[in-house]
PDB file of C-alpha atoms and ligand atoms in Angstrom:
ATOM      1  CA  MET A   8       0.015   0.011  -0.006  1.00 37.00           C
ATOM      2  CA  PRO A   9       1.399   3.471  -0.901  1.00 38.00           C
ATOM      3  CA  VAL A  10       2.608   5.264   2.284  1.00 36.00           C
ATOM      4  CA  ASP A  11       0.213   8.147   1.803  1.00 38.00           C
ATOM      5  CA  GLU A  12      -2.815   5.853   1.631  1.00 43.00           C
ATOM      6  CA  LYS A  13      -4.391   5.134   5.042  1.00 52.00           C
ATOM      7  CA  PRO A  14      -5.816   1.614   5.692  1.00 58.00           C
ATOM      8  CA  ALA A  15      -9.636   1.636   6.172  1.00 64.00           C
ATOM      9  CA  ALA A  16     -11.054   1.721   9.695  1.00 62.00           C
ATOM     10  CA  GLY A  17     -10.658  -1.592  11.375  1.00 61.00           C
ATOM     11  CA  GLN A  18      -8.398  -2.935   8.526  1.00 71.00           C
ATOM     12  CA  PRO A  19      -5.293  -4.563   9.979  1.00 69.00           C
ATOM     13  CA  THR A  20      -1.841  -3.961   8.468  1.00 78.00           C
ATOM     14  CA  THR A  21       1.360  -5.319   9.839  1.00 85.00           C
ATOM     15  CA  GLU A  22       2.783  -1.784  10.579  1.00 81.00           C
ATOM     16  CA  ARG A  23      -0.346  -0.621  12.314  1.00 80.00           C
ATOM     17  CA  VAL A  24      -0.833  -3.729  14.451  1.00 85.00           C
ATOM     18  CA  LYS A  25       2.858  -3.921  15.460  1.00 90.00           C
ATOM     19  CA  GLY A  26       2.873  -0.257  16.369  1.00 85.00           C
ATOM     20  CA  ILE A  27      -0.255  -0.515  18.496  1.00 85.00           C
ATOM     21  CA  PHE A  28       0.869  -3.492  20.531  1.00 89.00           C
ATOM     22  CA  THR A  29       4.426  -2.250  21.050  1.00 91.00           C
ATOM     23  CA  ASN A  30       2.988   0.937  22.386  1.00 86.00           C
ATOM     24  CA  ILE A  31       0.357  -0.628  24.676  1.00 86.00           C
ATOM     25  CA  ALA A  32       2.363  -3.605  25.975  1.00 90.00           C
ATOM     26  CA  PRO A  33       3.025  -2.172  29.449  1.00 88.00           C
ATOM     27  CA  SER A  34      -0.657  -1.327  30.069  1.00 87.00           C
ATOM     28  CA  TYR A  35      -2.273  -4.179  28.053  1.00 88.00           C
ATOM     29  CA  ASP A  36      -3.168  -6.412  31.038  1.00 90.00           C
ATOM     30  CA  LEU A  37      -4.632  -3.575  33.043  1.00 87.00           C
ATOM     31  CA  PHE A  38      -6.733  -2.451  30.128  1.00 84.00           C
ATOM     32  CA  ASN A  39      -7.917  -6.041  29.627  1.00 84.00           C
ATOM     33  CA  ILE A  40      -9.092  -6.408  33.216  1.00 84.00           C
ATOM     34  CA  LEU A  41     -10.825  -2.969  33.332  1.00 84.00           C
ATOM     35  CA  SER A  42     -12.432  -3.233  29.885  1.00 81.00           C
ATOM     36  CA  SER A  43     -13.861  -6.679  30.394  1.00 81.00           C
ATOM     37  CA  PHE A  44     -14.528  -6.440  34.181  1.00 83.00           C
ATOM     38  CA  GLY A  45     -12.243  -9.533  34.521  1.00 83.00           C
ATOM     39  CA  ILE A  46     -14.548 -11.694  32.462  1.00 91.00           C
ATOM     40  CA  ASP A  47     -11.686 -12.361  30.075  1.00 92.00           C
ATOM     41  CA  ARG A  48     -10.375 -14.861  32.641  1.00 93.00           C
ATOM     42  CA  LEU A  49     -13.548 -16.898  32.371  1.00 95.00           C
ATOM     43  CA  TRP A  50     -13.297 -16.816  28.550  1.00 96.00           C
ATOM     44  CA  ARG A  51      -9.785 -18.224  28.760  1.00 97.00           C
ATOM     45  CA  ARG A  52     -10.886 -20.888  31.181  1.00 97.00           C
ATOM     46  CA  SER A  53     -13.692 -21.923  28.842  1.00 97.00           C
ATOM     47  CA  THR A  54     -11.221 -22.054  25.961  1.00 98.00           C
ATOM     48  CA  VAL A  55      -8.958 -24.478  27.856  1.00 98.00           C
ATOM     49  CA  ARG A  56     -12.020 -26.655  28.638  1.00 97.00           C
ATOM     50  CA  LEU A  57     -13.140 -26.648  25.068  1.00 97.00           C
ATOM     51  CA  ALA A  58      -9.644 -27.332  23.658  1.00 97.00           C
ATOM     52  CA  ARG A  59      -9.397 -30.554  25.792  1.00 96.00           C
ATOM     53  CA  PRO A  60      -5.482 -30.827  26.130  1.00 98.00           C
ATOM     54  CA  ASP A  61      -4.019 -33.737  27.904  1.00 96.00           C
ATOM     55  CA  HIS A  62      -0.690 -34.298  29.661  1.00 97.00           C
ATOM     56  CA  LYS A  63       0.908 -35.330  26.293  1.00 97.00           C
ATOM     57  CA  SER A  64      -0.373 -32.407  24.260  1.00 98.00           C
ATOM     58  CA  VAL A  65       2.260 -30.339  22.377  1.00 98.00           C
ATOM     59  CA  MET A  66       0.781 -26.827  21.999  1.00 98.00           C
ATOM     60  CA  LEU A  67       1.460 -23.668  20.089  1.00 98.00           C
ATOM     61  CA  ASP A  68      -0.091 -20.346  21.242  1.00 98.00           C
ATOM     62  CA  LEU A  69      -0.163 -17.717  18.394  1.00 98.00           C
ATOM     63  CA  ALA A  70      -0.374 -13.934  18.963  1.00 98.00           C
ATOM     64  CA  ALA A  71       0.030 -14.885  22.666  1.00 98.00           C
ATOM     65  CA  GLY A  72       0.693 -11.250  23.750  1.00 97.00           C
ATOM     66  CA  THR A  73       1.310 -11.112  27.416  1.00 97.00           C
ATOM     67  CA  GLY A  74       0.736 -14.810  27.855  1.00 97.00           C
ATOM     68  CA  ASP A  75      -2.607 -14.957  29.592  1.00 97.00           C
ATOM     69  CA  LEU A  76      -4.013 -17.803  27.489  1.00 98.00           C
ATOM     70  CA  THR A  77      -0.660 -19.606  27.574  1.00 98.00           C
ATOM     71  CA  MET A  78      -0.697 -19.437  31.371  1.00 98.00           C
ATOM     72  CA  ALA A  79      -4.349 -20.525  31.621  1.00 98.00           C
ATOM     73  CA  PHE A  80      -3.456 -23.608  29.581  1.00 98.00           C
ATOM     74  CA  ALA A  81      -0.417 -24.346  31.745  1.00 98.00           C
ATOM     75  CA  ARG A  82      -2.385 -23.958  35.009  1.00 97.00           C
ATOM     76  CA  LEU A  83      -5.630 -25.637  34.070  1.00 97.00           C
ATOM     77  CA  GLY A  84      -4.904 -27.904  31.073  1.00 95.00           C
ATOM     78  CA  LYS A  85      -1.403 -28.994  32.053  1.00 96.00           C
ATOM     79  CA  PRO A  86      -0.250 -29.973  28.550  1.00 98.00           C
ATOM     80  CA  ALA A  87       3.272 -31.266  27.993  1.00 98.00           C
ATOM     81  CA  SER A  88       4.487 -28.106  26.456  1.00 98.00           C
ATOM     82  CA  ILE A  89       3.380 -24.694  25.135  1.00 98.00           C
ATOM     83  CA  LEU A  90       5.329 -22.537  22.755  1.00 98.00           C
ATOM     84  CA  SER A  91       4.036 -19.009  23.362  1.00 98.00           C
ATOM     85  CA  THR A  92       4.560 -16.797  20.332  1.00 98.00           C
ATOM     86  CA  ASP A  93       3.932 -13.267  19.112  1.00 98.00           C
ATOM     87  CA  PHE A  94       5.517 -10.831  16.665  1.00 96.00           C
ATOM     88  CA  VAL A  95       5.820  -8.069  19.280  1.00 97.00           C
ATOM     89  CA  PRO A  96       8.737  -8.892  21.642  1.00 97.00           C
ATOM     90  CA  GLU A  97       7.569  -6.269  24.165  1.00 96.00           C
ATOM     91  CA  MET A  98       4.305  -8.224  24.698  1.00 97.00           C
ATOM     92  CA  LEU A  99       6.123 -11.516  25.098  1.00 97.00           C
ATOM     93  CA  GLU A 100       8.436 -10.038  27.740  1.00 97.00           C
ATOM     94  CA  VAL A 101       5.415  -9.477  30.009  1.00 96.00           C
ATOM     95  CA  GLY A 102       4.484 -13.170  29.472  1.00 97.00           C
ATOM     96  CA  LYS A 103       7.953 -14.347  30.322  1.00 97.00           C
ATOM     97  CA  LYS A 104       7.669 -12.832  33.813  1.00 96.00           C
ATOM     98  CA  LYS A 105       4.359 -14.698  34.431  1.00 96.00           C
ATOM     99  CA  ALA A 106       5.951 -17.989  33.201  1.00 97.00           C
ATOM    100  CA  ALA A 107       8.936 -17.406  35.592  1.00 97.00           C
ATOM    101  CA  ALA A 108       6.514 -17.669  38.538  1.00 95.00           C
ATOM    102  CA  TYR A 109       4.931 -20.921  37.278  1.00 97.00           C
ATOM    103  CA  ASP A 110       6.070 -24.228  38.848  1.00 95.00           C
ATOM    104  CA  GLY A 111       3.729 -26.752  37.213  1.00 96.00           C
ATOM    105  CA  PRO A 112       4.444 -29.600  34.879  1.00 97.00           C
ATOM    106  CA  THR A 113       4.058 -27.819  31.534  1.00 98.00           C
ATOM    107  CA  LYS A 114       7.179 -26.706  29.707  1.00 98.00           C
ATOM    108  CA  ILE A 115       6.667 -23.096  28.557  1.00 98.00           C
ATOM    109  CA  GLU A 116       8.875 -21.535  25.942  1.00 98.00           C
ATOM    110  CA  PHE A 117       8.659 -18.201  24.070  1.00 98.00           C
ATOM    111  CA  GLU A 118       9.545 -17.240  20.454  1.00 98.00           C
ATOM    112  CA  VAL A 119       9.036 -14.149  18.339  1.00 98.00           C
ATOM    113  CA  VAL A 120       6.914 -15.491  15.420  1.00 98.00           C
ATOM    114  CA  ASP A 121       4.555 -14.030  12.777  1.00 97.00           C
ATOM    115  CA  ALA A 122       1.319 -16.055  12.838  1.00 98.00           C
ATOM    116  CA  GLN A 123       1.082 -15.906   9.108  1.00 97.00           C
ATOM    117  CA  ASP A 124       4.494 -17.533   8.417  1.00 97.00           C
ATOM    118  CA  LEU A 125       5.362 -20.223  10.967  1.00 98.00           C
ATOM    119  CA  PRO A 126       9.008 -21.367  11.269  1.00 98.00           C
ATOM    120  CA  PHE A 127       8.069 -24.880  12.301  1.00 98.00           C
ATOM    121  CA  ASP A 128       8.176 -28.332  10.700  1.00 97.00           C
ATOM    122  CA  ASP A 129       5.010 -30.009   9.406  1.00 98.00           C
ATOM    123  CA  ALA A 130       2.752 -31.939  11.825  1.00 98.00           C
ATOM    124  CA  LYS A 131       4.550 -30.725  14.958  1.00 98.00           C
ATOM    125  CA  PHE A 132       1.624 -29.649  17.265  1.00 98.00           C
ATOM    126  CA  ASP A 133      -1.483 -31.292  18.739  1.00 98.00           C
ATOM    127  CA  ILE A 134      -3.258 -28.034  19.454  1.00 98.00           C
ATOM    128  CA  VAL A 135      -2.737 -24.480  18.088  1.00 98.00           C
ATOM    129  CA  THR A 136      -4.487 -21.606  19.818  1.00 98.00           C
ATOM    130  CA  ILE A 137      -5.006 -17.946  19.125  1.00 98.00           C
ATOM    131  CA  ALA A 138      -6.834 -15.553  21.462  1.00 98.00           C
ATOM    132  CA  PHE A 139      -7.956 -12.106  20.243  1.00 95.00           C
ATOM    133  CA  GLY A 140      -5.285 -12.295  17.550  1.00 95.00           C
ATOM    134  CA  VAL A 141      -6.854 -13.649  14.362  1.00 96.00           C
ATOM    135  CA  ARG A 142      -8.795 -10.410  13.887  1.00 93.00           C
ATOM    136  CA  ASN A 143      -5.503  -8.575  13.646  1.00 91.00           C
ATOM    137  CA  LEU A 144      -4.095 -10.640  10.825  1.00 94.00           C
ATOM    138  CA  PRO A 145      -4.059  -8.964   7.398  1.00 92.00           C
ATOM    139  CA  ASP A 146      -3.901 -12.444   5.779  1.00 95.00           C
ATOM    140  CA  ARG A 147      -6.134 -14.940   7.560  1.00 96.00           C
ATOM    141  CA  ALA A 148      -5.887 -17.410   4.650  1.00 97.00           C
ATOM    142  CA  ALA A 149      -2.075 -17.554   5.125  1.00 98.00           C
ATOM    143  CA  ASN A 150      -2.511 -18.201   8.823  1.00 98.00           C
ATOM    144  CA  PHE A 151      -5.066 -20.962   8.214  1.00 98.00           C
ATOM    145  CA  ARG A 152      -2.756 -22.633   5.680  1.00 98.00           C
ATOM    146  CA  GLU A 153       0.225 -22.526   8.039  1.00 98.00           C
ATOM    147  CA  VAL A 154      -1.815 -23.730  11.045  1.00 98.00           C
ATOM    148  CA  GLN A 155      -3.014 -26.716   8.981  1.00 98.00           C
ATOM    149  CA  ARG A 156       0.515 -27.476   8.040  1.00 98.00           C
ATOM    150  CA  VAL A 157       2.013 -27.487  11.533  1.00 98.00           C
ATOM    151  CA  LEU A 158      -0.887 -29.465  13.167  1.00 98.00           C
ATOM    152  CA  LYS A 159      -0.635 -33.214  13.435  1.00 98.00           C
ATOM    153  CA  PRO A 160      -3.470 -35.162  11.737  1.00 97.00           C
ATOM    154  CA  GLY A 161      -6.512 -34.899  13.979  1.00 96.00           C
ATOM    155  CA  GLY A 162      -5.018 -31.777  15.638  1.00 98.00           C
ATOM    156  CA  ARG A 163      -7.207 -28.763  16.540  1.00 98.00           C
ATOM    157  CA  TYR A 164      -7.066 -25.003  15.878  1.00 98.00           C
ATOM    158  CA  VAL A 165      -8.784 -23.198  18.692  1.00 98.00           C
ATOM    159  CA  ILE A 166      -9.677 -19.561  18.138  1.00 98.00           C
ATOM    160  CA  LEU A 167     -11.062 -17.226  20.842  1.00 98.00           C
ATOM    161  CA  GLU A 168     -12.291 -14.024  19.367  1.00 97.00           C
ATOM    162  CA  PHE A 169     -14.786 -11.136  19.747  1.00 94.00           C
ATOM    163  CA  THR A 170     -17.797 -11.863  17.622  1.00 93.00           C
ATOM    164  CA  THR A 171     -21.369 -10.721  16.850  1.00 91.00           C
ATOM    165  CA  PRO A 172     -23.893 -11.256  19.642  1.00 94.00           C
ATOM    166  CA  PRO A 173     -26.972 -12.847  18.070  1.00 92.00           C
ATOM    167  CA  SER A 174     -29.471 -10.717  20.135  1.00 94.00           C
ATOM    168  CA  PRO A 175     -30.044  -7.253  18.549  1.00 94.00           C
ATOM    169  CA  PHE A 176     -30.573  -5.907  22.055  1.00 94.00           C
ATOM    170  CA  VAL A 177     -27.167  -7.172  23.342  1.00 94.00           C
ATOM    171  CA  ARG A 178     -25.556  -6.189  20.066  1.00 92.00           C
ATOM    172  CA  TRP A 179     -26.767  -2.612  20.458  1.00 92.00           C
ATOM    173  CA  PHE A 180     -25.358  -2.223  23.976  1.00 91.00           C
ATOM    174  CA  TYR A 181     -22.116  -4.028  23.067  1.00 90.00           C
ATOM    175  CA  HIS A 182     -21.477  -1.820  20.014  1.00 90.00           C
ATOM    176  CA  MET A 183     -22.189   1.300  22.001  1.00 89.00           C
ATOM    177  CA  TYR A 184     -19.691   0.095  24.653  1.00 89.00           C
ATOM    178  CA  LEU A 185     -17.096  -0.520  21.969  1.00 87.00           C
ATOM    179  CA  ARG A 186     -17.643   2.897  20.483  1.00 87.00           C
ATOM    180  CA  VAL A 187     -17.725   4.964  23.596  1.00 86.00           C
ATOM    181  CA  VAL A 188     -15.910   3.184  26.428  1.00 87.00           C
ATOM    182  CA  ILE A 189     -13.047   1.316  24.708  1.00 85.00           C
ATOM    183  CA  PRO A 190     -11.396   4.280  22.964  1.00 85.00           C
ATOM    184  CA  ASN A 191     -11.754   6.570  26.034  1.00 87.00           C
ATOM    185  CA  LEU A 192     -10.542   4.020  28.528  1.00 85.00           C
ATOM    186  CA  GLY A 193      -7.675   2.905  26.287  1.00 82.00           C
ATOM    187  CA  GLY A 194      -6.760   6.615  25.616  1.00 84.00           C
ATOM    188  CA  LEU A 195      -6.749   7.317  29.396  1.00 85.00           C
ATOM    189  CA  LEU A 196      -4.455   4.389  30.154  1.00 81.00           C
ATOM    190  CA  THR A 197      -2.038   4.697  27.247  1.00 80.00           C
ATOM    191  CA  GLY A 198      -2.512   8.139  25.748  1.00 81.00           C
ATOM    192  CA  ASP A 199      -3.126   6.409  22.461  1.00 80.00           C
ATOM    193  CA  LYS A 200      -6.899   6.781  21.779  1.00 84.00           C
ATOM    194  CA  PRO A 201      -6.650   6.175  17.924  1.00 83.00           C
ATOM    195  CA  SER A 202      -5.233   2.671  18.513  1.00 81.00           C
ATOM    196  CA  PHE A 203      -8.269   1.781  20.605  1.00 82.00           C
ATOM    197  CA  GLN A 204     -10.489   3.253  18.014  1.00 85.00           C
ATOM    198  CA  TYR A 205      -8.848   0.834  15.534  1.00 83.00           C
ATOM    199  CA  LEU A 206      -9.471  -2.092  17.957  1.00 82.00           C
ATOM    200  CA  ASN A 207     -13.135  -1.111  18.203  1.00 84.00           C
ATOM    201  CA  ASP A 208     -13.452  -0.838  14.401  1.00 86.00           C
ATOM    202  CA  SER A 209     -11.619  -4.193  13.888  1.00 87.00           C
ATOM    203  CA  ILE A 210     -14.108  -5.992  16.158  1.00 89.00           C
ATOM    204  CA  ARG A 211     -17.085  -4.520  14.232  1.00 86.00           C
ATOM    205  CA  ALA A 212     -15.442  -5.402  10.884  1.00 88.00           C
ATOM    206  CA  PHE A 213     -14.728  -9.025  11.854  1.00 92.00           C
ATOM    207  CA  PRO A 214     -16.907 -11.876  10.378  1.00 94.00           C
ATOM    208  CA  THR A 215     -19.797 -13.327  12.363  1.00 94.00           C
ATOM    209  CA  GLN A 216     -19.445 -16.761  13.973  1.00 96.00           C
ATOM    210  CA  LEU A 217     -21.126 -18.376  10.976  1.00 96.00           C
ATOM    211  CA  ALA A 218     -18.961 -16.611   8.449  1.00 97.00           C
ATOM    212  CA  LEU A 219     -15.733 -17.410  10.335  1.00 97.00           C
ATOM    213  CA  GLY A 220     -16.835 -21.063  10.538  1.00 97.00           C
ATOM    214  CA  ALA A 221     -17.416 -21.093   6.760  1.00 97.00           C
ATOM    215  CA  GLU A 222     -14.063 -19.552   6.142  1.00 97.00           C
ATOM    216  CA  LEU A 223     -12.333 -22.214   8.192  1.00 98.00           C
ATOM    217  CA  HIS A 224     -14.275 -24.913   6.420  1.00 97.00           C
ATOM    218  CA  ALA A 225     -13.432 -23.410   2.962  1.00 97.00           C
ATOM    219  CA  ALA A 226      -9.769 -23.247   4.008  1.00 97.00           C
ATOM    220  CA  GLY A 227      -9.764 -27.075   4.428  1.00 97.00           C
ATOM    221  CA  PHE A 228     -10.414 -27.637   8.145  1.00 98.00           C
ATOM    222  CA  SER A 229     -13.012 -30.245   9.062  1.00 94.00           C
ATOM    223  CA  ARG A 230     -15.448 -30.679  11.969  1.00 93.00           C
ATOM    224  CA  VAL A 231     -15.630 -26.858  12.447  1.00 97.00           C
ATOM    225  CA  ASN A 232     -17.806 -25.806  15.320  1.00 96.00           C
ATOM    226  CA  TRP A 233     -18.117 -22.841  17.720  1.00 97.00           C
ATOM    227  CA  HIS A 234     -19.366 -22.015  21.162  1.00 97.00           C
ATOM    228  CA  ASN A 235     -20.713 -18.587  22.096  1.00 97.00           C
ATOM    229  CA  LEU A 236     -19.709 -17.181  25.425  1.00 97.00           C
ATOM    230  CA  THR A 237     -21.303 -14.261  27.347  1.00 95.00           C
ATOM    231  CA  PHE A 238     -24.248 -13.743  24.949  1.00 95.00           C
ATOM    232  CA  GLY A 239     -21.947 -14.292  21.921  1.00 95.00           C
ATOM    233  CA  ILE A 240     -19.758 -11.297  22.669  1.00 94.00           C
ATOM    234  CA  VAL A 241     -16.932 -13.774  22.130  1.00 96.00           C
ATOM    235  CA  ALA A 242     -16.855 -17.197  20.613  1.00 97.00           C
ATOM    236  CA  VAL A 243     -14.514 -20.139  20.655  1.00 98.00           C
ATOM    237  CA  HIS A 244     -14.145 -21.784  17.163  1.00 98.00           C
ATOM    238  CA  ILE A 245     -12.581 -25.235  16.997  1.00 98.00           C
ATOM    239  CA  ALA A 246     -11.469 -26.625  13.701  1.00 98.00           C
ATOM    240  CA  GLU A 247      -9.697 -29.954  13.022  1.00 97.00           C
ATOM    241  CA  VAL A 248      -7.300 -31.038  10.345  1.00 96.00           C
TER     242      VAL A 248
HETATM  243  C1  SAM B  14      -5.352  -8.328  21.557  1.00 65.75           C
HETATM  244  S1  SAM B  14      -3.756  -9.045  21.756  1.00 65.75           S
HETATM  245  C2  SAM B  14      -4.105 -10.715  22.311  1.00 65.75           C
HETATM  246  C3  SAM B  14      -3.041 -11.235  23.220  1.00 65.75           C
HETATM  247  C4  SAM B  14      -3.294 -12.495  23.941  1.00 65.75           C
HETATM  248  N1  SAM B  14      -3.563 -13.655  23.036  1.00 65.75           N
HETATM  249  C5  SAM B  14      -4.496 -12.360  24.873  1.00 65.75           C
HETATM  250  O1  SAM B  14      -5.454 -13.143  24.780  1.00 65.75           O
HETATM  251  O2  SAM B  14      -4.497 -11.440  25.698  1.00 65.75           O
HETATM  252  C6  SAM B  14      -3.287  -9.381  20.053  1.00 65.75           C
HETATM  253  C7  SAM B  14      -1.874  -9.865  19.901  1.00 65.75           C
HETATM  254  O3  SAM B  14      -1.733 -10.308  18.567  1.00 65.75           O
HETATM  255  C8  SAM B  14      -0.343 -10.054  18.209  1.00 65.75           C
HETATM  256  N2  SAM B  14      -0.302 -10.168  16.708  1.00 65.75           N
HETATM  257  C9  SAM B  14      -1.058  -9.405  15.832  1.00 65.75           C
HETATM  258  N3  SAM B  14      -0.696  -9.806  14.564  1.00 65.75           N
HETATM  259  C10 SAM B  14       0.237 -10.758  14.683  1.00 65.75           C
HETATM  260  C11 SAM B  14       0.976 -11.578  13.783  1.00 65.75           C
HETATM  261  N4  SAM B  14       0.806 -11.381  12.426  1.00 65.75           N
HETATM  262  N5  SAM B  14       1.857 -12.509  14.181  1.00 65.75           N
HETATM  263  C12 SAM B  14       1.991 -12.646  15.544  1.00 65.75           C
HETATM  264  N6  SAM B  14       1.416 -11.913  16.509  1.00 65.75           N
HETATM  265  C13 SAM B  14       0.504 -10.959  16.073  1.00 65.75           C
HETATM  266  C14 SAM B  14      -0.074  -8.657  18.736  1.00 65.75           C
HETATM  267  O4  SAM B  14       1.170  -8.348  18.822  1.00 65.75           O
HETATM  268  C15 SAM B  14      -0.791  -8.788  20.155  1.00 65.75           C
HETATM  269  O5  SAM B  14       0.127  -9.176  21.076  1.00 65.75           O
END
């Protein structure tokens, strides 16, 4: 894209997304807790339950940010290992501190990785996860191809993401909250209101649960299904290879 051409509202570009998360890394966790009233913890717990890891599972967490989903899996799911990855090192640094305080059985490692171009051998992982990350990828098709390649046969891609509440009433409140509260709260905590305006727009521009399910299916995943959480504000999609 020419440098003088601005991406559309809610449209992710690598530069835009890297810039936003580098900037908000120190206050990301606080923003998460305040903006979701702590409900994000319950969403991560549900994601672990739905992903069904066991003590032999080899896992990859993409766009892992400050590691909250990685740590929820380590504490509750106790897989054999989790590789926690993100393309913003400043976000992963926060996650490394959380992992340093963990003394459970799961081996946790960190690596700077772009979720659209995975530097791993074929058929390496049992479960790949991504929480609130897939919405920020400019090329979802590349991510879906790469995830299918690195999953073992029968492996699962587990996606936790903001979606579209089916009830018009809930949707109206939710969209008002996104439009009014998110940019102002984010701006207050980080001084970067436009980034939070983008996050709001990106949530509204993201496909519905049904459309994302169809996209996964068209990309070659099988047994695609999803579970709405908190009135469908977020959903967990599970797709198998
Ligand atoms: C909203 S945060 C979510 C972090 C974490 N998964 C969570 O649940 O709190 C989105 C993360 O996606 C990362 N991200 C966005 N695009 C990426 C890409 N192409 N490759 C790797 N990470 C990416 C950002 O750096 C950021 O840390």
